[in-house]
Amino acid sequence: MAPSTLDLFILTFNCAKNLINVGVFASHLYGALSQNGSGLPDLVAFSLQEVAPLSYAFIGSYFLNPYYARYEEALNLASARLLSTSLDHVQDGSEYAHQTAGGARISPRPYTLVRAKNVGMTSILLFARDPAAVQRIEEAECGFGAADMGNKGAVGLRVTWGDHARSTEVTLVATHLAAMEWNLKKRNANWRTIMSSLTFANPRAVLPGLFPADITASATPDRSGAGQRVAPPADSSESSEAESEEDDLPTRIPLLPTSGTLTPEQNMTLRDISIFKPTSHLFVAGDLNYRISTSTPPPLSNFPSFDPTSDNHFPAFLPRDQLTQERLSGRAFQGMSEAPITFGPTYKYNVLSSPKGAENEAAVRAGATANGVPEVPWKFASHRWPGWCDRVLYLDLPAWLSSSSSGDKKKKAIEVRAYDSLPVVRTSDHRPVFLRVSVSVVDRDEMALPKDVAAKGFEGGWGLDGQRDPRAAPPVPVDVHAWERRAAARRRELIVGWSAFFWSTREGALVLATLVALVVGSWWLWSIAQ
C-alpha cells in the first residue's frame, strides 16, 4: 500500500567541535523519539554545526567520519531501545528486526546513514529506516565565510521518498548563521545568500549559453558569515549608514541577470533548483544565532528562568526573539512557519564542574536525572543574552492547495508532533533542538505550481493573492555564479585545512616531525655514503 505520510525527525545541534558521549546522547535521543510519537520515524536528519575543528572540517570526510559515526551509533542505540519496548518489533536472538507493512525485513540496526554532506563545519546527516524508500538525493552547498568559505554556511539535501506508487520530495537545509547580538542584519544577509546561492544544480548548466562566463562581472554583497567581532559604536552614524547600505545591497545591486531579463520559463527553471522548488517540502534547521537583543547584557540583567513561578519565566522573553520578529516582518525566512516554542533558551550555557552556583544546583544535589542521565550543572553565560538560537522552520501547505474546490480547508501538509529541546550536555554550550512531523505524501502533479499562478507570481513579486509564499516567486533572484564561486572556495578550504592541520594539531605535528626526521636521516645516510 502506498504511504500517505512521511514520519520525519529533524535535530539541530551545535557540537562545539567536540565528540559526543554516545551513551548520553543516545539516552536523550530515546527521550526525544518517545515524545508524542508512535514507533520510529521513516527519516532522521541531523543538522550539525561546528561538528569538528576547522582543519578537519575543511579537509573533509576522512577526518569527519569518526564524528559522524558517533551520531549514527547513538541514533541506533536509542532506536533499538525504543523498538525493544514497543509492540512494533519481533525479537530474533539478540537482534531486533522490524517488519514493514509490505513485509520487507529491515536491518537489525534500525537506521542506515544514506548521505552525509558538509560545507566546512556545518554538516547534514540523513538516516533512513528503509534505504530503498529513498529514491533520489540531490545536494547543494554555499558558504558565507571569508571568500565564500564554509566556516559559516549552509548545506542541503533534496530527497525523494516513497515507493513506485506514490512518493514525495523533501528539501532539508542545515545552516549556521552569523554570531553576536549586534549582527542581526548579517544573519538576514546570510539567509538571502541561502535563498540565492543554495542551488541543487549549476544554473549555468541548466540554462546553457545564457549567462556570461566571467564571474568577476557579478557584483555581490559581503558574505562573511563570521560577522563583526566587535560591537559597532552605539552613537556612530557612519556605522549605521554602512550597515544600512550593506542591508540594501541585494536589492540595489541585482545578481546577474535579474529576473526581469529572463522569460517566465527561465525564471521557473532557476527557481526549481533553488530551495523554493514548488513540488518539494522545505525544512531549515540550524544554529540560526538570532538573539533577544542587539547588544550584550548589562551587569545585573534579569535572565530567563526555568522556574514557572518566577517573574522571569522564559515565556516572558519570547516576544523579544529576533527571528520571530524578522520572519513575521518579511525580512528573513519569508513565508516559513515554526511550531510554538514551549522550551527555554538553548544558548549560551556554561557547564560547571560542580553543583555550586549552578542554576539547577538543588536538582543536581538531589540526584535528578533526565532520560536516565544525571543532570548537568549549568548556568547562563553572563556576557551573552540567553536566546533561542537553535531552530527548525518549515514551509507549510502551498497557498494554491490550502483550500479544496468546495472551499473546505484541507489537512495541513505538515503536522507537528513534537518540537522541543534536549537537556544540557557537557560537550556543548547549546542545547539540541528537534522537530518531529508527519509530512503528507503529495505527488508532484498535485504539489506543482499552476502555470498561470507562476507567471503572476513573477510579475507581481512574491506575494500570491495576499498570501506570501516564496514558492510562487523567490524573494531574491538566483545567483547564477555562486556554484562556480563555491567550487573555487572549496579549493581554498583544502589549502587552509591542510595548513591548519600541520600547524595546529597533534597529528599534523607528528607528521611534520616524521618528515623532518626522514629528511635529516636520509641526508645523514647520504653524507656517510659519500
Short mmCIF file of C-alpha atoms in Angstrom, two decimals:
data_model
loop_
_atom_site.label_atom_id
_atom_site.label_comp_id
_atom_site.label_asym_id
_atom_site.label_seq_id
_atom_site.Cartn_x
_atom_site.Cartn_y
_atom_site.Cartn_z
CA MET A 1 0.00 0.00 0.00
CA ALA A 2 1.36 3.42 -0.95
CA PRO A 3 2.40 5.59 2.03
CA SER A 4 0.16 8.54 2.89
CA THR A 5 2.54 10.31 5.28
CA LEU A 6 6.27 10.56 5.88
CA ASP A 7 7.31 10.45 9.55
CA LEU A 8 10.25 12.85 9.70
CA PHE A 9 12.53 13.67 12.66
CA ILE A 10 14.95 16.62 12.40
CA LEU A 11 17.51 17.53 15.06
CA THR A 12 19.84 20.54 15.11
CA PHE A 13 22.87 20.72 17.38
CA ASN A 14 25.90 23.00 17.69
CA CYS A 15 28.53 20.43 18.64
CA ALA A 16 31.19 22.97 19.76
CA LYS A 17 33.79 20.95 17.78
CA ASN A 18 33.65 18.11 20.31
CA LEU A 19 32.97 14.40 20.06
CA ILE A 20 29.74 13.46 21.79
CA ASN A 21 29.31 10.95 24.60
CA VAL A 22 27.45 8.24 22.68
CA GLY A 23 25.63 6.75 25.68
CA VAL A 24 24.41 10.10 26.99
CA PHE A 25 23.31 11.33 23.56
CA ALA A 26 21.53 8.04 22.87
CA SER A 27 19.58 8.35 26.13
CA HIS A 28 18.44 11.86 25.24
CA LEU A 29 17.55 10.77 21.69
CA TYR A 30 15.46 7.96 23.14
CA GLY A 31 13.53 10.53 25.16
CA ALA A 32 13.00 12.67 22.05
CA LEU A 33 11.91 9.76 19.85
CA SER A 34 9.48 8.63 22.54
CA GLN A 35 7.83 12.03 22.81
CA ASN A 36 4.38 12.18 21.21
CA GLY A 37 5.43 9.56 18.73
CA SER A 38 4.43 6.07 17.72
CA GLY A 39 7.30 3.89 16.65
CA LEU A 40 10.32 5.14 14.76
CA PRO A 41 10.42 7.90 12.10
CA ASP A 42 10.93 6.97 8.47
CA LEU A 43 13.69 9.55 8.01
CA VAL A 44 16.01 11.21 10.52
CA ALA A 45 18.09 14.26 9.65
CA PHE A 46 20.79 15.77 11.86
CA SER A 47 21.86 19.37 11.25
CA LEU A 48 25.23 19.73 12.96
CA GLN A 49 27.16 22.97 13.38
CA GLU A 50 30.79 23.21 14.49
CA VAL A 51 30.80 19.47 14.03
CA ALA A 52 34.61 19.24 14.21
CA PRO A 53 37.67 21.52 14.39
CA LEU A 54 38.09 23.80 11.39
CA SER A 55 41.09 21.97 9.91
CA TYR A 56 39.27 18.61 9.99
CA ALA A 57 36.11 20.12 8.53
CA PHE A 58 37.92 21.87 5.68
CA ILE A 59 39.87 18.74 4.73
CA GLY A 60 36.77 16.60 4.52
CA SER A 61 35.20 13.23 5.13
CA TYR A 62 38.22 11.22 6.29
CA PHE A 63 38.52 13.34 9.44
CA LEU A 64 34.77 13.85 9.83
CA ASN A 65 33.77 10.18 9.69
CA PRO A 66 34.73 9.47 13.35
CA TYR A 67 32.45 12.34 14.41
CA TYR A 68 29.61 11.15 12.19
CA ALA A 69 29.97 7.55 13.42
CA ARG A 70 29.13 8.58 16.98
CA TYR A 71 25.85 10.14 15.92
CA GLU A 72 24.95 7.06 13.89
CA GLU A 73 25.75 4.82 16.86
CA ALA A 74 23.75 7.00 19.27
CA LEU A 75 20.72 7.03 16.95
CA ASN A 76 20.76 3.26 16.52
CA LEU A 77 21.18 2.65 20.24
CA ALA A 78 18.21 4.90 21.00
CA SER A 79 16.12 3.35 18.24
CA ALA A 80 16.89 -0.24 19.24
CA ARG A 81 15.91 0.60 22.80
CA LEU A 82 12.62 2.09 21.59
CA LEU A 83 11.92 -0.97 19.44
CA SER A 84 12.62 -3.29 22.36
CA THR A 85 9.89 -1.62 24.42
CA SER A 86 7.27 -1.37 21.66
CA LEU A 87 4.92 -3.83 20.01
CA ASP A 88 6.33 -2.88 16.62
CA HIS A 89 9.07 -5.50 16.53
CA VAL A 90 9.97 -9.14 16.68
CA GLN A 91 12.90 -10.45 18.66
CA ASP A 92 15.36 -12.68 16.88
CA GLY A 93 18.11 -13.87 19.23
CA SER A 94 19.95 -10.78 20.44
CA GLU A 95 18.91 -8.70 17.44
CA TYR A 96 15.80 -6.75 16.57
CA ALA A 97 14.23 -6.99 13.14
CA HIS A 98 11.45 -4.63 12.11
CA GLN A 99 8.92 -5.72 9.51
CA THR A 100 7.28 -3.14 7.27
CA ALA A 101 3.66 -3.20 6.15
CA GLY A 102 4.80 -4.63 2.83
CA GLY A 103 6.68 -7.45 4.53
CA ALA A 104 10.19 -6.15 3.84
CA ARG A 105 12.69 -7.06 6.54
CA ILE A 106 14.85 -4.19 7.74
CA SER A 107 18.36 -4.38 9.16
CA PRO A 108 18.83 -5.16 12.88
CA ARG A 109 20.43 -1.72 13.05
CA PRO A 110 17.26 0.35 12.69
CA TYR A 111 18.85 3.19 10.68
CA THR A 112 21.25 3.41 7.80
CA LEU A 113 23.23 6.56 7.06
CA VAL A 114 22.27 7.18 3.44
CA ARG A 115 24.09 10.50 2.96
CA ALA A 116 26.48 12.77 4.86
CA LYS A 117 27.34 16.16 3.42
CA ASN A 118 29.22 19.12 4.85
CA VAL A 119 30.25 22.62 3.98
CA GLY A 120 33.06 23.50 6.36
CA MET A 121 31.95 22.95 9.95
CA THR A 122 28.26 22.57 9.06
CA SER A 123 27.05 19.06 8.23
CA ILE A 124 23.83 17.28 7.45
CA LEU A 125 23.37 13.56 8.11
CA LEU A 126 20.40 11.72 6.62
CA PHE A 127 19.32 8.36 8.07
CA ALA A 128 16.63 6.12 6.62
CA ARG A 129 14.68 3.31 8.24
CA ASP A 130 14.30 1.72 4.83
CA PRO A 131 17.07 2.91 2.50
CA ALA A 132 15.19 1.52 -0.51
CA ALA A 133 12.46 4.11 0.06
CA VAL A 134 14.97 6.89 -0.65
CA GLN A 135 14.71 7.03 -4.41
CA ARG A 136 16.84 10.06 -5.17
CA ILE A 137 19.14 12.50 -3.35
CA GLU A 138 20.43 15.83 -4.64
CA GLU A 139 23.00 18.04 -2.88
CA ALA A 140 23.60 21.77 -2.53
CA GLU A 141 26.04 23.92 -0.59
CA CYS A 142 27.06 27.51 -0.09
CA GLY A 143 29.48 29.29 2.19
CA PHE A 144 29.27 32.78 3.59
CA GLY A 145 32.58 32.88 5.36
CA ALA A 146 35.58 34.81 4.07
CA ALA A 147 35.91 34.35 0.29
CA ASP A 148 32.79 32.11 0.29
CA MET A 149 34.49 29.52 2.52
CA GLY A 150 32.44 27.48 4.93
CA ASN A 151 33.41 28.48 8.45
CA LYS A 152 29.75 29.50 8.34
CA GLY A 153 27.47 28.25 5.59
CA ALA A 154 24.58 26.04 4.53
CA VAL A 155 24.30 22.56 3.09
CA GLY A 156 21.19 20.97 1.60
CA LEU A 157 19.79 17.59 0.61
CA ARG A 158 16.76 17.13 -1.62
CA VAL A 159 15.23 13.70 -1.13
CA THR A 160 12.53 11.81 -2.99
CA TRP A 161 10.93 9.32 -0.58
CA GLY A 162 8.21 6.73 -1.07
CA ASP A 163 7.51 3.82 -3.37
CA HIS A 164 6.74 3.38 -7.06
CA ALA A 165 3.05 4.07 -6.48
CA ARG A 166 3.41 7.33 -4.56
CA SER A 167 6.30 9.49 -3.42
CA THR A 168 7.06 12.98 -2.16
CA GLU A 169 10.03 15.30 -2.25
CA VAL A 170 11.62 16.93 0.80
CA THR A 171 14.31 19.64 0.87
CA LEU A 172 16.42 19.69 4.04
CA VAL A 173 18.75 22.61 4.77
CA ALA A 174 21.32 22.70 7.59
CA THR A 175 22.91 26.06 8.31
CA HIS A 176 24.93 28.16 10.74
CA LEU A 177 24.37 31.92 10.56
CA ALA A 178 26.47 34.84 11.81
CA ALA A 179 27.03 35.09 15.56
CA MET A 180 26.96 38.05 18.01
CA GLU A 181 23.94 40.01 19.21
CA TRP A 182 24.57 43.03 17.01
CA ASN A 183 24.86 41.03 13.77
CA LEU A 184 21.12 40.89 13.12
CA LYS A 185 21.46 42.32 9.60
CA LYS A 186 24.33 39.96 8.87
CA ARG A 187 22.13 37.00 9.77
CA ASN A 188 19.43 38.29 7.44
CA ALA A 189 22.08 38.68 4.73
CA ASN A 190 23.20 35.07 5.32
CA TRP A 191 19.61 33.95 4.75
CA ARG A 192 19.48 35.90 1.48
CA THR A 193 22.65 34.12 0.44
CA ILE A 194 20.97 30.78 1.11
CA MET A 195 17.95 31.79 -0.97
CA SER A 196 20.10 32.96 -3.87
CA SER A 197 23.11 30.62 -3.76
CA LEU A 198 21.99 27.26 -2.34
CA THR A 199 21.11 25.57 -5.62
CA PHE A 200 20.81 21.86 -6.39
CA ALA A 201 22.33 22.24 -9.84
CA ASN A 202 24.64 24.66 -11.60
CA PRO A 203 22.41 27.43 -13.03
CA ARG A 204 24.77 27.84 -16.00
CA ALA A 205 24.38 24.13 -16.74
CA VAL A 206 20.57 24.03 -16.60
CA LEU A 207 20.34 27.13 -18.82
CA PRO A 208 23.43 26.77 -21.03
CA GLY A 209 24.70 29.69 -23.06
CA LEU A 210 22.52 32.23 -21.27
CA PHE A 211 24.95 33.64 -18.71
CA PRO A 212 28.41 35.18 -19.16
CA ALA A 213 31.39 33.10 -18.06
CA ASP A 214 33.18 35.97 -16.32
CA ILE A 215 32.14 35.54 -12.69
CA THR A 216 34.05 38.68 -11.65
CA ALA A 217 31.47 40.75 -13.51
CA SER A 218 28.82 39.88 -10.93
CA ALA A 219 28.73 42.42 -8.11
CA THR A 220 27.91 40.62 -4.86
CA PRO A 221 27.49 41.68 -1.25
CA ASP A 222 29.89 40.81 1.55
CA ARG A 223 29.24 37.20 2.53
CA SER A 224 31.31 37.00 5.70
CA GLY A 225 29.47 34.56 7.91
CA ALA A 226 31.59 35.43 10.91
CA GLY A 227 30.15 38.92 11.12
CA GLN A 228 31.70 41.62 13.25
CA ARG A 229 33.71 40.52 16.26
CA VAL A 230 33.49 43.89 17.99
CA ALA A 231 30.21 45.67 18.55
CA PRO A 232 29.85 48.85 16.45
CA PRO A 233 29.77 52.10 18.44
CA ALA A 234 26.20 52.86 19.53
CA ASP A 235 26.48 56.52 18.53
CA SER A 236 28.33 56.02 15.28
CA SER A 237 26.29 57.46 12.42
CA GLU A 238 28.94 56.22 9.99
CA SER A 239 28.49 52.67 11.25
CA SER A 240 24.70 52.88 10.99
CA GLU A 241 24.93 54.20 7.45
CA ALA A 242 27.33 51.42 6.48
CA GLU A 243 25.02 48.77 7.95
CA SER A 244 22.06 50.27 6.10
CA GLU A 245 23.97 50.21 2.82
CA GLU A 246 25.02 46.60 3.39
CA ASP A 247 21.46 45.59 4.17
CA ASP A 248 20.26 47.11 0.90
CA LEU A 249 22.94 45.53 -1.28
CA PRO A 250 20.94 42.53 -2.54
CA THR A 251 18.23 44.85 -3.87
CA ARG A 252 20.43 47.76 -5.01
CA ILE A 253 22.94 45.59 -6.88
CA PRO A 254 20.98 42.82 -8.59
CA LEU A 255 22.54 39.46 -9.33
CA LEU A 256 23.25 38.82 -12.99
CA PRO A 257 20.99 38.50 -14.80
CA THR A 258 17.99 39.92 -12.98
CA SER A 259 14.68 38.08 -13.08
CA GLY A 260 13.27 40.88 -15.23
CA THR A 261 15.63 39.94 -18.09
CA LEU A 262 14.51 36.31 -18.16
CA THR A 263 11.41 34.65 -19.53
CA PRO A 264 8.91 33.13 -17.07
CA GLU A 265 10.05 29.66 -18.14
CA GLN A 266 13.70 30.51 -17.41
CA ASN A 267 12.76 32.01 -14.05
CA MET A 268 10.86 28.85 -13.15
CA THR A 269 13.83 26.70 -14.16
CA LEU A 270 16.10 28.64 -11.80
CA ARG A 271 13.50 28.59 -9.02
CA ASP A 272 13.20 24.80 -9.32
CA ILE A 273 16.89 24.31 -8.48
CA SER A 274 16.64 26.69 -5.52
CA ILE A 275 15.33 25.79 -2.06
CA PHE A 276 11.88 27.04 -3.13
CA LYS A 277 11.01 24.30 -5.60
CA PRO A 278 7.17 24.21 -5.53
CA THR A 279 6.95 20.40 -5.62
CA SER A 280 9.15 19.96 -2.55
CA HIS A 281 8.50 20.34 1.17
CA LEU A 282 11.15 22.59 2.78
CA PHE A 283 12.74 22.37 6.24
CA VAL A 284 15.54 24.61 7.53
CA ALA A 285 17.38 23.65 10.73
CA GLY A 286 20.44 25.07 12.38
CA ASP A 287 22.13 27.43 14.77
CA LEU A 288 20.44 30.49 13.34
CA ASN A 289 22.00 32.65 16.06
CA TYR A 290 19.08 35.08 16.46
CA ARG A 291 19.03 36.55 19.97
CA ILE A 292 16.67 38.61 22.16
CA SER A 293 18.70 41.82 21.97
CA THR A 294 21.06 43.64 19.61
CA SER A 295 23.53 44.39 22.42
CA THR A 296 25.26 42.40 25.14
CA PRO A 297 23.55 42.26 28.55
CA PRO A 298 24.48 44.98 31.04
CA PRO A 299 25.50 43.96 34.58
CA LEU A 300 22.76 42.58 36.83
CA SER A 301 20.39 41.93 33.91
CA ASN A 302 17.40 39.69 34.53
CA PHE A 303 17.89 36.46 32.61
CA PRO A 304 15.21 33.96 31.59
CA SER A 305 14.37 31.44 34.26
CA PHE A 306 13.11 27.85 34.04
CA ASP A 307 11.11 28.33 37.25
CA PRO A 308 7.39 28.67 36.31
CA THR A 309 6.76 30.73 39.48
CA SER A 310 9.43 33.31 38.61
CA ASP A 311 8.61 36.74 37.18
CA ASN A 312 11.41 35.99 34.70
CA HIS A 313 9.99 32.69 33.49
CA PHE A 314 11.31 32.28 29.94
CA PRO A 315 7.98 32.77 28.05
CA ALA A 316 8.14 36.44 29.10
CA PHE A 317 11.27 36.84 26.96
CA LEU A 318 9.91 35.18 23.80
CA PRO A 319 8.34 38.41 22.39
CA ARG A 320 11.90 39.78 22.15
CA ASP A 321 13.04 36.93 19.90
CA GLN A 322 14.73 38.42 16.82
CA LEU A 323 13.95 35.52 14.50
CA THR A 324 10.21 35.69 15.08
CA GLN A 325 10.26 39.46 14.56
CA GLU A 326 12.29 39.21 11.34
CA ARG A 327 10.21 36.33 9.99
CA LEU A 328 6.85 37.98 10.62
CA SER A 329 8.07 41.27 9.15
CA GLY A 330 9.18 39.54 5.93
CA ARG A 331 12.85 40.48 6.35
CA ALA A 332 14.02 36.87 6.77
CA PHE A 333 12.69 33.32 6.36
CA GLN A 334 9.90 34.69 4.20
CA GLY A 335 6.74 32.60 4.18
CA MET A 336 8.09 29.99 6.60
CA SER A 337 6.41 28.66 9.73
CA GLU A 338 7.55 27.46 13.12
CA ALA A 339 5.81 25.34 15.72
CA PRO A 340 5.07 27.08 19.04
CA ILE A 341 8.17 27.34 21.25
CA THR A 342 7.49 25.75 24.62
CA PHE A 343 11.13 25.16 25.61
CA GLY A 344 13.61 27.52 27.23
CA PRO A 345 16.60 29.30 25.65
CA THR A 346 19.07 26.93 24.01
CA TYR A 347 22.18 29.14 24.31
CA LYS A 348 24.59 30.06 25.99
CA TYR A 349 25.26 27.52 28.72
CA ASN A 350 28.34 27.36 30.91
CA VAL A 351 28.71 23.76 32.05
CA LEU A 352 30.10 23.63 35.59
CA SER A 353 32.32 21.02 37.20
CA SER A 354 30.31 21.05 40.45
CA PRO A 355 26.76 21.97 41.50
CA LYS A 356 27.93 25.04 43.44
CA GLY A 357 26.49 28.19 41.84
CA ALA A 358 24.55 26.28 39.19
CA GLU A 359 21.08 27.39 38.17
CA ASN A 360 19.95 23.82 38.79
CA GLU A 361 22.05 23.31 41.90
CA ALA A 362 19.21 21.90 44.02
CA ALA A 363 18.21 19.39 41.34
CA VAL A 364 21.78 18.23 40.80
CA ARG A 365 22.40 17.80 44.52
CA ALA A 366 19.15 15.85 44.80
CA GLY A 367 20.37 13.44 42.10
CA ALA A 368 17.82 14.46 39.46
CA THR A 369 18.07 12.77 36.08
CA ALA A 370 16.93 13.50 32.53
CA ASN A 371 16.22 10.44 30.39
CA GLY A 372 18.08 8.36 32.97
CA VAL A 373 21.19 10.57 32.77
CA PRO A 374 22.26 12.71 35.77
CA GLU A 375 21.51 16.39 35.24
CA VAL A 376 24.48 18.53 34.20
CA PRO A 377 25.14 21.57 36.43
CA TRP A 378 24.94 24.77 34.39
CA LYS A 379 24.38 28.48 34.42
CA PHE A 380 23.88 31.02 31.64
CA ALA A 381 26.99 32.86 30.46
CA SER A 382 26.84 36.39 31.87
CA HIS A 383 28.24 38.09 28.73
CA ARG A 384 25.56 36.76 26.34
CA TRP A 385 21.80 37.13 26.36
CA PRO A 386 20.24 33.66 26.57
CA GLY A 387 18.43 33.05 23.31
CA TRP A 388 16.60 30.58 21.14
CA CYS A 389 19.47 30.20 18.68
CA ASP A 390 18.71 26.65 17.59
CA ARG A 391 15.57 26.32 15.49
CA VAL A 392 13.74 24.26 12.88
CA LEU A 393 11.42 26.05 10.42
CA TYR A 394 9.37 24.78 7.50
CA LEU A 395 7.15 25.79 4.60
CA ASP A 396 3.59 24.65 5.16
CA LEU A 397 0.97 23.73 2.56
CA PRO A 398 1.23 25.92 -0.55
CA ALA A 399 -1.36 28.66 -0.81
CA TRP A 400 -2.75 27.21 -4.05
CA LEU A 401 -3.53 23.93 -2.22
CA SER A 402 -4.79 25.45 1.03
CA SER A 403 -8.47 25.03 0.11
CA SER A 404 -10.41 22.50 -1.84
CA SER A 405 -12.68 23.45 -4.70
CA SER A 406 -15.63 23.38 -2.31
CA GLY A 407 -13.92 25.88 -0.04
CA ASP A 408 -13.29 23.37 2.74
CA LYS A 409 -9.90 23.59 4.40
CA LYS A 410 -7.62 20.72 3.51
CA LYS A 411 -5.48 18.89 6.04
CA LYS A 412 -2.13 20.54 6.66
CA ALA A 413 0.79 19.12 4.72
CA ILE A 414 2.98 19.44 7.83
CA GLU A 415 1.51 18.12 11.07
CA VAL A 416 3.78 18.85 14.05
CA ARG A 417 4.01 16.03 16.57
CA ALA A 418 6.82 17.39 18.78
CA TYR A 419 9.06 20.47 18.92
CA ASP A 420 11.36 20.57 21.93
CA SER A 421 14.93 20.77 23.16
CA LEU A 422 17.15 18.08 24.64
CA PRO A 423 18.79 18.52 28.05
CA VAL A 424 22.14 20.26 28.50
CA VAL A 425 25.13 18.07 27.61
CA ARG A 426 28.69 18.53 28.82
CA THR A 427 30.24 18.84 25.37
CA SER A 428 28.45 21.98 24.17
CA ASP A 429 27.17 25.41 25.19
CA HIS A 430 23.99 24.78 23.15
CA ARG A 431 21.03 22.50 23.78
CA PRO A 432 19.98 20.36 20.81
CA VAL A 433 16.51 21.05 19.38
CA PHE A 434 14.32 18.57 17.50
CA LEU A 435 11.17 18.67 15.39
CA ARG A 436 9.06 15.63 14.59
CA VAL A 437 6.42 15.97 11.91
CA SER A 438 4.09 13.97 9.72
CA VAL A 439 4.52 15.12 6.12
CA SER A 440 1.73 14.46 3.64
CA VAL A 441 2.92 12.44 0.69
CA VAL A 442 1.76 14.78 -2.06
CA ASP A 443 2.78 13.85 -5.59
CA ARG A 444 4.44 16.33 -7.92
CA ASP A 445 1.40 16.95 -10.10
CA GLU A 446 -0.73 17.96 -7.12
CA MET A 447 2.04 20.00 -5.49
CA ALA A 448 3.08 21.78 -8.70
CA LEU A 449 2.53 25.50 -9.03
CA PRO A 450 -0.12 26.23 -11.69
CA LYS A 451 1.40 27.93 -14.72
CA ASP A 452 -0.88 30.94 -14.58
CA VAL A 453 -0.08 31.42 -10.89
CA ALA A 454 3.64 31.07 -11.59
CA ALA A 455 3.57 33.80 -14.23
CA LYS A 456 1.52 36.03 -11.97
CA GLY A 457 3.91 35.47 -9.10
CA PHE A 458 6.98 36.52 -11.08
CA GLU A 459 5.23 39.55 -12.49
CA GLY A 460 3.79 40.75 -9.20
CA GLY A 461 6.58 39.95 -6.75
CA TRP A 462 6.49 37.05 -4.37
CA GLY A 463 3.01 37.66 -2.98
CA LEU A 464 0.19 35.39 -4.08
CA ASP A 465 -3.36 36.72 -3.64
CA GLY A 466 -2.32 38.41 -0.42
CA GLN A 467 -0.60 35.27 0.91
CA ARG A 468 3.16 35.33 0.81
CA ASP A 469 4.61 32.09 -0.48
CA PRO A 470 8.18 32.15 -1.84
CA ARG A 471 7.43 29.11 -3.99
CA ALA A 472 5.34 31.34 -6.23
CA ALA A 473 8.39 33.54 -6.82
CA PRO A 474 11.53 33.57 -4.66
CA PRO A 475 12.17 36.82 -2.74
CA VAL A 476 15.60 37.21 -4.40
CA PRO A 477 16.98 36.07 -7.77
CA VAL A 478 19.17 33.01 -8.05
CA ASP A 479 22.88 33.86 -8.07
CA VAL A 480 23.93 32.15 -11.29
CA HIS A 481 27.65 32.26 -10.47
CA ALA A 482 27.50 31.04 -6.88
CA TRP A 483 28.11 27.41 -7.96
CA GLU A 484 31.46 28.32 -9.54
CA ARG A 485 32.49 30.54 -6.64
CA ARG A 486 31.77 27.71 -4.23
CA ALA A 487 33.98 25.35 -6.25
CA ALA A 488 36.81 27.90 -6.02
CA ALA A 489 36.16 28.33 -2.29
CA ARG A 490 36.42 24.56 -1.80
CA ARG A 491 39.92 24.61 -3.24
CA ARG A 492 40.86 27.39 -0.81
CA GLU A 493 39.38 25.38 2.05
CA LEU A 494 41.66 22.46 1.27
CA ILE A 495 44.71 24.70 1.39
CA VAL A 496 43.61 26.33 4.67
CA GLY A 497 42.57 22.98 6.14
CA TRP A 498 45.84 21.17 5.45
CA SER A 499 47.88 24.18 6.58
CA ALA A 500 45.95 24.35 9.86
CA PHE A 501 46.21 20.58 10.25
CA PHE A 502 50.00 20.58 10.09
CA TRP A 503 50.49 23.61 12.31
CA SER A 504 47.71 23.35 14.89
CA THR A 505 47.00 19.66 15.55
CA ARG A 506 48.96 16.90 17.27
CA GLU A 507 48.52 14.60 14.31
CA GLY A 508 49.88 17.24 11.96
CA ALA A 509 52.84 17.97 14.23
CA LEU A 510 53.61 14.24 14.33
CA VAL A 511 53.52 14.03 10.53
CA LEU A 512 55.81 17.05 10.22
CA ALA A 513 58.22 15.66 12.81
CA THR A 514 58.29 12.34 10.98
CA LEU A 515 59.01 14.06 7.65
CA VAL A 516 61.78 16.13 9.21
CA ALA A 517 63.29 13.01 10.78
CA LEU A 518 63.16 11.19 7.43
CA VAL A 519 64.81 14.10 5.61
CA VAL A 520 67.54 14.51 8.24
CA GLY A 521 68.10 10.75 8.41
CA SER A 522 68.30 10.47 4.64
CA TRP A 523 70.78 13.35 4.44
CA TRP A 524 72.92 11.79 7.19
CA LEU A 525 72.98 8.41 5.46
CA TRP A 526 73.82 10.09 2.16
CA SER A 527 76.65 12.11 3.76
CA ILE A 528 78.13 8.93 5.29
CA ALA A 529 77.92 7.12 1.98
CA GLN A 530 79.91 9.92 0.36
#
